Coordinates of C-alpha atoms in Angstrom, one line a residue:
M16 CA 0.0 0.0 0.0
D17 CA 1.3 3.4 -1.0
G18 CA 2.3 5.5 2.0
Y19 CA 2.1 2.6 4.4
T20 CA 5.1 0.9 6.0
Y21 CA 5.0 -2.7 7.1
F22 CA 7.0 -3.6 10.3
D23 CA 5.2 -6.8 11.2
N24 CA 7.3 -9.3 9.3
N25 CA 7.2 -11.9 12.1
A26 CA 3.4 -12.3 11.4
T27 CA 4.0 -12.8 7.7
T28 CA 6.2 -11.5 5.0
P29 CA 5.3 -10.2 1.5
V30 CA 5.8 -12.9 -1.2
D31 CA 9.0 -12.3 -3.1
S32 CA 8.2 -11.5 -6.8
R33 CA 10.5 -14.3 -7.9
V34 CA 8.5 -16.7 -5.8
A35 CA 5.2 -15.5 -7.2
E36 CA 6.6 -15.9 -10.7
V37 CA 7.2 -19.6 -10.3
M38 CA 3.8 -20.1 -8.7
V39 CA 1.7 -18.5 -11.4
P40 CA 1.9 -21.4 -13.9
W41 CA 0.6 -23.7 -11.3
L42 CA -2.3 -21.4 -10.6
T43 CA -3.2 -21.0 -14.3
Q44 CA -2.0 -23.3 -17.1
R45 CA -0.8 -26.2 -15.0
H46 CA -3.4 -27.9 -12.7
G47 CA -2.2 -31.5 -12.2
N48 CA -2.8 -33.5 -9.1
A49 CA 0.6 -34.7 -7.9
S50 CA -0.9 -38.1 -7.1
S51 CA -2.1 -38.7 -10.6
L52 CA -0.2 -41.0 -12.9
H53 CA -0.8 -39.3 -16.2
R54 CA 1.6 -36.8 -17.8
V55 CA 0.0 -33.7 -16.1
G56 CA 0.1 -35.5 -12.7
R57 CA 3.8 -36.5 -13.2
L58 CA 4.7 -32.9 -14.0
A59 CA 3.1 -31.8 -10.8
R60 CA 4.9 -34.6 -8.9
H61 CA 8.2 -33.5 -10.3
A62 CA 7.6 -29.9 -9.2
V63 CA 6.7 -31.1 -5.7
D64 CA 9.8 -33.4 -5.5
S65 CA 12.0 -30.5 -6.6
A66 CA 10.6 -28.3 -3.9
R67 CA 11.2 -31.0 -1.4
V68 CA 14.9 -31.1 -2.4
S69 CA 15.2 -27.4 -1.9
V70 CA 13.6 -27.4 1.5
A71 CA 15.8 -30.3 2.6
R72 CA 19.0 -28.5 1.4
T73 CA 18.0 -25.4 3.3
I74 CA 18.0 -27.3 6.7
G75 CA 20.7 -29.8 6.0
A76 CA 18.3 -32.7 5.6
Q77 CA 17.5 -35.5 3.2
P78 CA 14.4 -34.9 0.9
L79 CA 12.5 -38.1 2.0
D80 CA 12.5 -36.9 5.6
V81 CA 10.6 -33.6 4.7
L82 CA 6.8 -33.7 4.8
F83 CA 4.8 -30.8 3.4
T84 CA 2.1 -29.3 5.6
A85 CA -0.2 -26.3 5.4
S86 CA 1.4 -24.4 8.3
G87 CA 3.9 -24.6 11.1
T88 CA 0.9 -24.9 13.5
E89 CA -0.2 -28.1 11.8
A90 CA 3.3 -29.5 12.0
N91 CA 3.7 -28.7 15.7
N92 CA 0.2 -30.0 16.5
A93 CA 0.9 -33.2 14.6
V94 CA 4.0 -34.1 16.6
I95 CA 2.6 -33.3 20.0
F96 CA -0.7 -35.1 19.4
E97 CA 1.1 -38.1 17.9
V98 CA 3.3 -38.4 21.0
A99 CA 0.2 -38.1 23.2
R100 CA -1.6 -40.8 21.2
C101 CA 1.4 -43.2 21.3
C102 CA 1.7 -43.0 25.1
G103 CA -2.0 -43.1 25.8
H104 CA -2.0 -39.6 27.1
G105 CA 0.3 -40.6 30.0
G106 CA 3.8 -39.4 30.7
E107 CA 5.1 -35.9 30.6
L108 CA 5.8 -33.1 28.2
I109 CA 8.4 -30.4 28.8
V110 CA 8.0 -27.1 26.9
S111 CA 9.4 -23.7 27.3
A112 CA 6.9 -21.1 28.6
I113 CA 7.6 -18.9 25.6
E114 CA 6.7 -21.4 22.8
H115 CA 4.3 -20.5 20.0
P116 CA 0.6 -20.9 20.9
S117 CA 0.5 -24.0 18.5
I118 CA 2.7 -25.8 21.1
L119 CA 1.5 -24.3 24.3
R120 CA -2.2 -24.8 23.5
A121 CA -1.6 -28.3 22.2
A122 CA 0.2 -29.0 25.5
E123 CA -2.8 -27.7 27.4
R124 CA -5.1 -30.1 25.6
C125 CA -2.7 -33.0 26.4
E126 CA -2.8 -31.9 30.0
Q127 CA -6.5 -32.0 30.1
H128 CA -6.3 -35.6 29.0
G129 CA -4.0 -36.7 31.7
M130 CA -0.4 -35.8 30.6
K131 CA 1.8 -33.8 32.9
V132 CA 3.3 -30.7 31.4
H133 CA 6.4 -28.8 32.7
R134 CA 6.6 -25.2 31.5
V135 CA 10.1 -23.9 31.8
R136 CA 10.3 -20.1 32.2
P137 CA 13.1 -18.1 30.5
A138 CA 15.6 -16.0 32.3
A139 CA 15.0 -12.2 32.4
N140 CA 16.9 -11.9 29.0
G141 CA 14.3 -14.1 27.2
V142 CA 16.5 -17.2 26.9
V143 CA 15.5 -20.4 28.5
D144 CA 18.3 -21.9 30.6
A145 CA 19.4 -25.2 29.1
G146 CA 20.3 -26.6 32.5
D147 CA 16.9 -25.7 33.9
M148 CA 15.1 -27.5 31.0
I149 CA 17.4 -30.5 31.3
S150 CA 16.8 -30.8 35.0
H151 CA 13.2 -31.7 34.4
L152 CA 14.0 -34.7 32.2
N153 CA 13.0 -38.1 33.7
E154 CA 11.9 -41.5 32.8
S155 CA 8.3 -40.3 32.2
T156 CA 9.3 -37.5 29.7
R157 CA 7.9 -38.3 26.3
L158 CA 8.8 -35.1 24.4
V159 CA 10.7 -31.8 24.8
C160 CA 9.7 -28.7 22.8
L161 CA 12.0 -25.8 22.5
M162 CA 11.8 -23.2 19.7
L163 CA 14.8 -22.0 17.8
A164 CA 13.9 -18.3 18.0
N165 CA 11.1 -16.7 19.8
N166 CA 8.5 -15.0 17.6
E167 CA 7.8 -12.1 20.0
L168 CA 11.2 -11.4 21.6
G169 CA 13.5 -12.6 18.8
T170 CA 15.7 -14.4 21.4
I171 CA 17.6 -17.5 20.1
Q172 CA 17.2 -20.6 22.3
P173 CA 19.8 -23.2 23.3
V174 CA 18.2 -26.0 21.2
A175 CA 21.4 -28.0 20.5
E176 CA 22.4 -28.2 24.1
V177 CA 18.9 -29.4 25.2
A178 CA 18.6 -31.8 22.3
A179 CA 21.9 -33.4 23.1
A180 CA 20.8 -34.1 26.7
C181 CA 17.5 -35.5 25.5
R182 CA 19.2 -37.7 22.9
E183 CA 21.4 -39.3 25.6
R184 CA 18.2 -40.2 27.4
G185 CA 16.3 -41.4 24.3
I186 CA 13.8 -38.5 24.6
P187 CA 12.6 -36.9 21.3
T188 CA 12.8 -33.2 20.8
L189 CA 10.6 -30.9 18.7
C190 CA 12.1 -27.6 17.4
D191 CA 9.7 -24.9 16.1
A192 CA 12.1 -23.2 13.7
V193 CA 9.4 -21.2 11.9
Q194 CA 10.9 -17.8 12.9
G195 CA 14.5 -19.0 12.5
V196 CA 14.6 -20.3 9.0
G197 CA 15.3 -17.5 6.6
K198 CA 17.2 -15.4 9.2
L199 CA 19.5 -18.0 10.7
D200 CA 21.7 -20.9 9.5
V201 CA 19.6 -24.0 10.3
D202 CA 21.0 -27.5 10.2
V203 CA 19.0 -30.3 11.7
E204 CA 22.1 -32.4 12.4
A205 CA 23.8 -29.6 14.2
L206 CA 20.7 -28.9 16.2
G207 CA 20.3 -32.6 17.0
V208 CA 16.6 -32.5 17.2
D209 CA 14.1 -35.2 16.1
F210 CA 11.4 -33.0 14.6
L211 CA 11.7 -29.5 13.1
S212 CA 8.9 -27.3 11.7
L213 CA 9.2 -24.3 9.3
G214 CA 6.8 -22.0 7.4
G215 CA 7.4 -20.4 4.0
H216 CA 5.4 -17.2 4.7
K217 CA 8.0 -16.1 7.3
F218 CA 10.7 -15.8 4.6
H219 CA 8.9 -14.4 1.6
G220 CA 7.2 -17.6 0.5
P221 CA 3.4 -18.1 0.2
L222 CA 0.9 -18.7 3.0
G223 CA -0.3 -22.3 3.2
A224 CA 3.1 -23.9 2.6
A225 CA 5.1 -25.3 5.4
A226 CA 7.1 -28.4 6.3
L227 CA 7.9 -30.8 9.0
W228 CA 11.2 -32.6 9.1
V229 CA 11.2 -36.0 10.8
R230 CA 14.4 -37.7 11.8
P231 CA 14.6 -41.2 10.3
G232 CA 13.7 -43.8 12.9
S233 CA 11.5 -41.5 14.9
R234 CA 8.2 -42.9 16.0
F235 CA 5.7 -41.0 13.9
E236 CA 2.6 -42.2 12.1
G237 CA 0.2 -40.4 9.9
W238 CA -2.1 -37.9 11.6
M239 CA -4.2 -37.2 8.5
I240 CA -5.5 -40.3 6.8
G241 CA -7.4 -41.1 3.6
G242 CA -4.8 -40.8 0.9
S243 CA -1.2 -41.9 0.1
Q244 CA 0.3 -38.5 0.0
E245 CA 3.5 -37.7 1.9
R246 CA 4.4 -41.4 2.3
L247 CA 1.1 -42.0 4.1
L248 CA 2.1 -39.6 6.8
R249 CA -0.1 -36.7 5.8
A250 CA -3.0 -37.5 3.5
S251 CA -4.3 -34.5 1.6
T252 CA -4.0 -33.3 -2.0
V253 CA -0.8 -31.4 -2.3
N254 CA -1.1 -27.6 -2.9
V255 CA 1.4 -27.7 -5.8
A256 CA 1.5 -23.9 -6.4
A257 CA 2.2 -23.2 -2.7
V258 CA 4.8 -26.0 -2.4
V259 CA 6.6 -24.8 -5.5
G260 CA 6.6 -21.3 -4.0
L261 CA 8.1 -22.7 -0.7
G262 CA 10.8 -24.4 -2.7
K263 CA 11.7 -21.2 -4.5
A264 CA 11.7 -19.2 -1.3
C265 CA 14.2 -21.8 0.2
D266 CA 16.4 -21.5 -2.9
L267 CA 16.6 -17.7 -2.3
V268 CA 17.4 -18.1 1.4
R269 CA 20.4 -20.3 0.5
Q270 CA 21.6 -17.8 -2.0
E271 CA 21.0 -14.6 -0.1
L272 CA 21.0 -15.3 3.7
P273 CA 24.2 -13.5 4.6
E274 CA 23.2 -10.4 2.7
R275 CA 19.7 -10.5 4.2
R276 CA 21.0 -10.8 7.7
R277 CA 23.4 -7.9 7.3
F278 CA 20.7 -5.7 5.9
L279 CA 18.1 -6.6 8.5
Q280 CA 20.7 -6.1 11.3
S281 CA 21.3 -2.6 10.0
L282 CA 17.6 -1.8 10.3
L283 CA 17.4 -3.2 13.8
D284 CA 20.5 -1.3 14.9
R285 CA 19.2 1.9 13.5
F286 CA 15.9 1.5 15.3
E287 CA 17.2 0.4 18.7
S288 CA 19.9 3.1 18.8
G289 CA 17.1 5.7 18.1
L290 CA 15.0 4.4 21.0
A291 CA 17.4 6.2 23.4
A292 CA 15.8 9.5 22.4
I293 CA 12.3 8.3 23.2
P294 CA 11.4 8.9 26.9
G295 CA 10.1 5.8 28.7
A296 CA 11.2 3.2 26.1
V297 CA 12.3 -0.1 27.6
L298 CA 14.0 -2.5 25.2
H299 CA 13.5 -6.1 26.1
C300 CA 16.3 -8.8 25.9
A301 CA 18.9 -6.4 24.6
D302 CA 21.8 -8.5 25.9
A303 CA 20.5 -11.8 24.5
P304 CA 21.4 -13.5 21.2
R305 CA 18.5 -12.4 18.9
L306 CA 17.2 -12.6 15.4
P307 CA 18.6 -9.8 13.3
H308 CA 15.3 -8.1 12.7
T309 CA 13.1 -8.4 15.8
S310 CA 12.7 -5.8 18.6
N311 CA 10.3 -5.9 21.5
V312 CA 10.0 -2.6 23.3
A313 CA 7.8 -1.5 26.1
F314 CA 6.3 1.9 27.1
P315 CA 5.1 1.3 30.7
G316 CA 2.0 3.2 31.5
L317 CA 0.3 3.1 28.1
S318 CA -1.7 0.6 26.2
A319 CA 0.2 -1.3 23.5
Q320 CA -3.1 -1.9 21.6
E321 CA -3.9 1.8 21.6
L322 CA -0.4 2.7 20.5
M323 CA -0.5 0.1 17.7
L324 CA -3.8 1.6 16.4
R325 CA -2.4 5.1 16.5
L326 CA 0.7 3.9 14.6
D327 CA -1.5 2.1 12.1
A328 CA -3.4 5.4 11.5
A329 CA -0.1 7.1 11.0
G330 CA 1.0 4.6 8.4
F331 CA 3.0 2.0 10.2
A332 CA 2.1 -1.7 11.0
V333 CA 3.5 -3.2 14.2
S334 CA 2.1 -5.8 16.6
T335 CA 1.5 -6.4 20.2
G336 CA 2.7 -10.0 20.1
S337 CA 2.1 -13.3 18.2
A338 CA -0.4 -13.0 15.4
C339 CA -1.7 -16.4 16.3
G340 CA -2.6 -15.1 19.8
S341 CA -4.2 -11.8 18.6
G342 CA -7.7 -10.8 19.7
K343 CA -6.8 -11.1 23.4
S344 CA -6.9 -8.0 25.6
R345 CA -4.5 -9.3 28.3
P346 CA -0.8 -8.7 28.2
S347 CA 1.5 -11.1 26.3
G348 CA 2.2 -14.2 28.2
T349 CA 5.6 -14.3 26.6
V350 CA 6.6 -10.9 27.8
L351 CA 5.2 -11.6 31.3
A352 CA 7.4 -14.7 31.4
L353 CA 10.4 -12.4 31.5
G354 CA 9.3 -11.4 35.0
V355 CA 8.2 -7.9 34.1
S356 CA 5.2 -6.1 35.6
D357 CA 1.8 -6.3 34.1
E358 CA 2.1 -2.6 33.3
E359 CA 5.2 -3.1 31.3
A360 CA 3.9 -6.1 29.5
A361 CA 0.7 -4.3 28.6
G362 CA 2.7 -1.5 27.0
S363 CA 4.9 -3.8 24.9
I364 CA 5.0 -3.8 21.1
R365 CA 6.9 -5.9 18.6
V366 CA 8.7 -4.4 15.6
S367 CA 9.9 -6.9 13.0
F368 CA 11.7 -5.6 9.9
G369 CA 11.8 -7.1 6.4
T370 CA 14.0 -7.0 3.3
E371 CA 11.7 -4.5 1.7
N372 CA 12.1 -1.9 4.4
T373 CA 14.6 1.0 4.3
L374 CA 16.6 3.0 6.8
E375 CA 14.6 6.1 5.8
E376 CA 11.4 4.2 6.9
V377 CA 13.0 3.4 10.2
D378 CA 13.9 7.1 10.8
R379 CA 10.4 8.2 10.0
F380 CA 9.0 5.5 12.3
L381 CA 11.1 6.7 15.2
E382 CA 9.8 10.2 14.8
V383 CA 6.2 9.0 14.7
L384 CA 6.7 6.6 17.6
A385 CA 8.1 9.5 19.7
R386 CA 5.2 11.6 18.9
E387 CA 2.5 9.0 19.6
T388 CA 4.0 7.8 22.8
A389 CA 4.3 11.3 24.1
A390 CA 0.7 12.0 23.2
L391 CA -0.5 8.8 25.0
L392 CA 1.7 9.5 28.1
S393 CA 0.8 13.2 28.4
P394 CA -1.8 14.0 31.1
V395 CA -5.3 14.7 29.6
P396 CA -6.5 18.2 30.3
V397 CA -9.4 18.3 32.7

């Protein structure tokens, strides 16, 4: 939109024009079902297989271990509910308290059906202590969930250390890497996890295209049945156009990741250095390892939702937390997990930059942010 600046790239990113270009034929002239044996179907199957290779290369995996899903949420749900089914809803789950809602709410449902859930809080810098998480492991632990990078804070979590301890004990690990892929180097072997989820729309691919990597030998059966797609592990007609787009987006990540990271970091540095001139701004997790494009900042004493709406009216899109948790009026549970006050959490916004943003947009945003926070914090004349 002309005159409008989008700083909510952790919710979703605009589709890269090069991604859209390879999708168009599969939305128009080519319409084959990838499960059909005729020529049109075989062409679709080849396109899907090529995309699977691209996704696998991006995370250091083998193509046959990559399953296409419609979203990261679906992938995360599938793993947790499969574990719950296999152990008869007994045993224990260990999750960080700052996981994406697709994991936290799935864990809540398992808890309602008899599983025990340990929720491990992060330190004040937004990073879960690996030792703390490992200390909860026991013979009843069925799955450990730790995201690669937090979607609200941008903090990078000690996945490899936790996964190594779990592996020694024969406990599977699920890593939600949805926010990490496209901004970080991701390698499933280096991480040592058993399941990893990713979503294309977080790195300029299309909505509706995601993937779940399953380590060979992991106990995992199909959660959607009725067809032979995805090696009987996820029955559903493949969205060929979206999968092709996901593959292209992964190709671009491998080609451009270092350049993207440097550029995004320059935007983040410009923004966070400018916060020093805005009275009352509190930058969360500044001393933690973070994604190169995500900033969570609080303005205690004001309403983040009201601030977000004023910024929107002024031509800037930011958010108050996870897009999948929107619609709630209470403060972000992720920010509260840092141990901050309700007032600080209620005044927190997330700013997430993208490759289409500019330093000039950041400078204009800082001016508007200073103006709008000052207006909200000023006493109202009687």
